[in-house]
């Protein structure tokens, strides 16, 4: 039994871990948060940690392409994230970086930060500790390598995807003041860089694909919840 009372059968005991991966703009954060809210589960956004470390490196004027210098920031990286889907916040030390980590300057360098092996090892440990510490019945964890590296043994594993043009259109609809072409190019470049490190375009064995290309937001949340209900206690 772990500290939060999840009994010890399998790595997660009776904690229902819902692992969700997918490319940029596929709806991982918004859909996972809404599904967690409806299920009464916790919600963990893992991309926020990579973004927060990118923010921290920029603050320290570390060159994001210098892997050694990036890894050297890890001992001082004091990171906390809220896992209540209704109380989402991200802290680095005493700084609330919830909004700052969405800044285009951070988005532009996050893939370079995320390809540093020491970073991936450290953040994976951190994610597992946060997951094990939840007091709720379950947790929805979303990112790029959750179904394959962070929690390949999760009872529910989902690849959330959508056609690239649809993802670009959804992303540009939420970003005013940026041309659709620029938004699309940034999204495609980030996916290209990230997919050199982990494969989140193809479902690993045992992972269920939810394709939202022809679904609206609520239908996508319904589809994710249907997978959870079918697979959580299968
Ligand atoms: N099925 C859907 N129908 C319509 N809009 C959607 C759907 N799913 C997600 N969206 C919208 O698409 C946009 C991108 O979603 P979101 O930010 O959750 O994606 P993401 O995968 O977390 O992206 P990133 O990896 O870049 O952080 C949001 O505005 C969200 O509301
Ligand atoms: N499991 C993960 C999650 C994220 N990343 C990297 O972080 C970047 C930001 O992620 P968002 O989901 O907030 O867009 C992403 O582009 C990846 O570089 C990761 O490597 N693994």
Coordinates of C-alpha atoms and ligand atoms in Angstrom, one line a residue:
X1 CA 0.0 0.0 0.0
X2 CA 1.4 3.4 -0.9
X3 CA 1.3 6.6 1.2
X4 CA -2.2 7.5 -0.1
X5 CA -3.6 4.1 0.6
X6 CA -3.7 2.6 -3.0
X7 CA -3.3 -1.1 -2.3
X8 CA -0.4 -2.8 -4.0
X9 CA -1.6 -5.0 -6.8
X10 CA 0.4 -4.0 -9.9
X11 CA 2.5 -0.8 -10.0
X12 CA -0.4 1.6 -9.5
X13 CA -2.4 -0.6 -7.0
X14 CA -6.1 0.3 -7.4
X15 CA -5.3 3.8 -8.7
X16 CA -7.0 4.2 -12.1
X17 CA -4.2 5.7 -14.3
X18 CA -5.5 7.0 -17.6
X19 CA -2.5 7.7 -19.9
X20 CA -3.1 10.0 -22.8
X21 CA -0.6 10.9 -25.5
X22 CA -0.9 12.7 -28.8
X23 CA 0.6 15.4 -31.1
X24 CA 0.4 19.2 -30.5
X25 CA -3.1 20.6 -30.7
X26 CA -4.8 17.2 -30.5
X27 CA -6.8 18.3 -27.5
X28 CA -4.8 16.4 -24.8
X29 CA -4.9 19.1 -22.2
X30 CA -8.4 20.4 -22.7
X31 CA -10.0 17.0 -23.2
X32 CA -8.1 15.3 -20.4
X33 CA -9.0 18.0 -18.0
X34 CA -12.7 17.9 -18.9
X35 CA -12.7 14.0 -18.7
X36 CA -10.9 14.2 -15.3
X37 CA -13.4 16.7 -14.0
X38 CA -16.4 14.4 -15.0
X39 CA -14.8 11.3 -13.6
X40 CA -13.8 13.0 -10.3
X41 CA -10.1 12.1 -11.1
X42 CA -7.0 14.2 -10.7
X43 CA -5.3 15.6 -13.8
X44 CA -1.6 15.8 -14.6
X45 CA -0.3 18.0 -17.5
X46 CA 3.3 16.7 -18.1
X47 CA 4.1 19.2 -20.8
X48 CA 3.8 21.9 -18.2
X49 CA 7.0 20.5 -16.5
X50 CA 9.0 20.6 -19.7
X51 CA 7.7 24.1 -20.4
X52 CA 8.5 25.3 -16.8
X53 CA 12.0 23.9 -17.1
X54 CA 12.3 25.8 -20.4
X55 CA 11.1 29.0 -18.7
X56 CA 13.6 28.4 -15.9
X57 CA 16.5 27.9 -18.3
X58 CA 15.6 31.1 -20.2
X59 CA 15.5 33.0 -16.9
X60 CA 19.0 31.8 -16.1
X61 CA 20.1 32.7 -19.7
X62 CA 21.1 29.1 -20.3
X63 CA 21.4 28.2 -24.0
X64 CA 18.5 25.7 -24.6
X65 CA 20.6 23.8 -27.2
X66 CA 23.5 23.2 -24.6
X67 CA 22.4 19.9 -23.2
X68 CA 25.0 19.9 -20.4
X69 CA 24.0 23.4 -19.3
X70 CA 20.3 22.5 -19.3
X71 CA 20.9 19.3 -17.3
X72 CA 22.9 21.4 -14.8
X73 CA 19.8 23.5 -14.0
X74 CA 17.9 20.4 -12.7
X75 CA 19.2 20.4 -9.1
X76 CA 17.8 24.0 -8.6
X77 CA 14.5 23.3 -10.4
X78 CA 11.9 23.6 -7.7
X79 CA 8.7 22.5 -9.5
X80 CA 5.1 22.1 -8.3
X81 CA 1.8 21.6 -10.2
X82 CA -1.8 21.4 -9.1
X83 CA -3.6 18.2 -10.0
X84 CA -7.1 19.4 -9.2
X85 CA -8.7 19.9 -12.7
X86 CA -10.5 22.9 -11.2
X87 CA -7.3 24.3 -9.6
X88 CA -4.7 24.2 -12.3
X89 CA -1.5 26.1 -11.4
X90 CA 2.2 25.7 -12.0
X91 CA 4.9 27.0 -9.7
X92 CA 8.7 27.3 -10.0
X93 CA 10.0 28.3 -6.6
X94 CA 7.9 31.2 -5.6
X95 CA 7.0 32.2 -9.2
X96 CA 3.5 31.4 -10.5
X97 CA 4.4 30.5 -14.1
X98 CA 1.0 29.2 -15.1
X99 CA 0.6 31.8 -17.9
X100 CA 4.3 32.4 -18.6
X101 CA 5.0 28.8 -19.7
X102 CA 2.5 29.4 -22.6
X103 CA 4.6 32.3 -23.9
X104 CA 5.8 31.8 -27.5
X105 CA 9.4 32.2 -26.4
X106 CA 9.0 29.2 -24.1
X107 CA 7.1 27.2 -26.8
X108 CA 9.9 27.9 -29.2
X109 CA 12.6 26.3 -27.1
X110 CA 10.8 23.5 -25.2
X111 CA 11.5 20.8 -27.7
X112 CA 15.3 21.4 -27.2
X113 CA 14.9 21.1 -23.5
X114 CA 12.8 17.9 -23.8
X115 CA 15.4 16.1 -25.8
X116 CA 18.0 16.1 -23.0
X117 CA 18.1 12.6 -21.6
X118 CA 18.8 13.7 -18.0
X119 CA 15.7 16.0 -18.2
X120 CA 13.5 13.1 -19.3
X121 CA 14.7 10.8 -16.6
X122 CA 14.2 13.4 -13.8
X123 CA 10.8 14.5 -15.0
X124 CA 9.6 11.0 -15.4
X125 CA 10.5 10.3 -11.8
X126 CA 8.7 13.4 -10.8
X127 CA 5.5 12.5 -12.7
X128 CA 5.4 9.0 -11.2
X129 CA 5.8 10.5 -7.7
X130 CA 2.9 12.9 -8.3
X131 CA 0.7 10.1 -9.7
X132 CA 1.4 7.8 -6.7
X133 CA 0.6 10.7 -4.3
X134 CA -2.9 11.4 -5.5
X135 CA -5.7 10.8 -3.1
X136 CA -8.4 10.5 -5.8
X137 CA -9.6 7.2 -7.3
X138 CA -7.9 8.0 -10.5
X139 CA -5.7 10.4 -12.5
X140 CA -5.6 11.4 -16.1
X141 CA -2.0 12.0 -17.2
X142 CA -1.3 13.5 -20.6
X143 CA 1.8 14.1 -22.7
X144 CA 3.9 12.5 -25.4
X145 CA 5.4 9.4 -23.7
X146 CA 2.9 8.5 -21.0
X147 CA 1.5 5.4 -22.7
X148 CA 5.0 4.2 -23.5
X149 CA 7.5 5.4 -20.9
X150 CA 5.9 7.1 -17.9
X151 CA 3.1 4.6 -17.4
X152 CA 3.2 1.8 -20.0
X153 CA 1.5 -0.4 -17.4
X154 CA -1.5 2.0 -16.9
X155 CA -4.9 0.3 -17.0
X156 CA -6.2 2.8 -19.6
X157 CA -4.0 4.0 -22.4
X158 CA -5.2 6.4 -25.2
X159 CA -3.7 8.0 -28.2
X160 CA -5.7 11.2 -28.8
X161 CA -5.2 12.3 -32.4
X162 CA -6.8 14.5 -35.1
X163 CA -6.0 15.3 -38.7
X164 CA -3.1 17.9 -38.8
X165 CA -5.2 20.5 -40.7
X166 CA -7.9 20.2 -38.0
X167 CA -5.4 20.6 -35.2
X168 CA -3.9 23.7 -36.9
X169 CA -7.4 25.2 -37.4
X170 CA -8.3 24.6 -33.7
X171 CA -5.0 26.1 -32.5
X172 CA -5.2 29.2 -34.7
X173 CA -8.8 29.8 -33.6
X174 CA -7.5 30.2 -30.0
X175 CA -4.5 32.4 -30.9
X176 CA -5.6 35.8 -32.0
X177 CA -3.0 38.0 -33.7
X178 CA -1.1 35.1 -35.2
X179 CA -1.5 34.1 -38.9
X180 CA -2.9 30.6 -39.5
X181 CA 0.2 29.9 -41.6
X182 CA 2.6 30.8 -38.8
X183 CA 0.7 28.8 -36.2
X184 CA 0.5 25.8 -38.5
X185 CA 4.2 25.9 -39.2
X186 CA 5.1 26.2 -35.5
X187 CA 2.9 23.2 -34.6
X188 CA 4.3 21.1 -37.4
X189 CA 7.9 22.0 -36.5
X190 CA 7.3 21.1 -32.8
X191 CA 5.8 17.7 -33.7
X192 CA 8.7 17.0 -36.0
X193 CA 11.3 17.8 -33.3
X194 CA 9.4 16.0 -30.6
X195 CA 8.8 12.9 -32.6
X196 CA 12.5 12.4 -33.0
X197 CA 12.6 11.7 -29.2
X198 CA 9.3 9.7 -28.6
X199 CA 6.7 8.2 -30.9
X200 CA 3.3 9.8 -30.2
X201 CA 2.0 9.5 -33.8
X202 CA 1.4 5.8 -33.7
X203 CA -0.5 3.9 -31.0
X204 CA 1.8 1.4 -29.2
X205 CA 0.4 -2.1 -28.7
X206 CA -2.6 -2.1 -26.4
X207 CA -3.2 1.6 -26.8
X208 CA -6.7 2.8 -27.9
X209 CA -6.8 5.5 -30.6
X210 CA -9.4 8.3 -30.2
X211 CA -9.5 10.3 -33.4
X212 CA -11.3 13.6 -32.9
X213 CA -11.1 14.8 -36.5
X214 CA -14.9 14.5 -37.0
X215 CA -15.9 14.9 -33.3
X216 CA -16.7 18.2 -31.5
X217 CA -15.2 18.8 -28.1
X218 CA -18.0 17.2 -26.0
X219 CA -18.1 14.2 -28.3
X220 CA -14.3 13.7 -27.8
X221 CA -14.7 13.9 -24.0
X222 CA -17.5 11.3 -24.2
X223 CA -15.3 9.1 -26.4
X224 CA -12.4 9.2 -23.8
X225 CA -14.7 8.5 -20.9
X226 CA -16.2 5.5 -22.8
X227 CA -12.7 4.1 -23.2
X228 CA -12.0 4.6 -19.4
X229 CA -15.3 2.9 -18.5
X230 CA -14.6 0.0 -20.8
X231 CA -10.9 -0.5 -19.8
X232 CA -10.4 0.7 -16.3
X233 CA -11.5 -2.6 -14.6
X234 CA -11.2 -4.9 -17.6
Ligands
LIG1 N1 -12.8 17.7 -30.5 C1 -12.6 19.0 -30.5 N2 -13.3 19.8 -31.3 C2 -13.1 21.1 -31.3 N3 -12.1 21.7 -30.6 C3 -11.3 21.0 -29.9 C4 -11.5 19.6 -29.8 N4 -10.5 19.1 -29.0 C5 -9.8 20.1 -28.6 N5 -10.2 21.3 -29.2 C6 -9.6 22.6 -29.0 O1 -8.4 22.5 -29.7 C7 -7.5 23.4 -29.1 C8 -6.2 22.7 -28.7 O2 -6.4 21.8 -27.7 P1 -5.4 21.5 -26.5 O3 -4.7 22.8 -26.1 O4 -6.1 20.8 -25.4 O5 -4.4 20.6 -27.3 P2 -3.0 19.9 -26.7 O6 -3.0 18.6 -27.4 O7 -3.0 19.9 -25.3 O8 -1.9 20.9 -27.4 P3 -0.4 21.1 -27.0 O9 0.3 19.8 -27.0 O10 0.1 22.0 -28.0 O11 -0.4 21.8 -25.6 C9 -8.2 24.0 -27.9 O12 -8.7 25.3 -28.2 C10 -9.3 23.0 -27.6 O13 -10.4 23.6 -27.0
LIG2 N1 5.3 13.8 -21.9 C1 5.8 14.9 -22.5 C2 5.1 16.1 -22.5 C3 5.7 17.1 -23.1 N2 6.9 17.0 -23.7 C4 7.5 18.2 -24.3 O1 7.0 19.4 -23.8 C5 6.5 20.2 -24.8 C6 5.3 21.0 -24.4 O2 4.2 20.1 -24.2 P1 2.7 20.6 -24.3 O3 1.9 19.3 -24.2 O4 2.4 21.5 -23.2 O5 2.5 21.2 -25.7 C7 6.3 19.3 -26.0 O6 6.4 20.0 -27.2 C8 7.4 18.3 -25.8 O7 8.6 18.9 -26.3 C9 7.5 15.8 -23.8 O8 8.6 15.7 -24.3 N3 7.0 14.8 -23.1

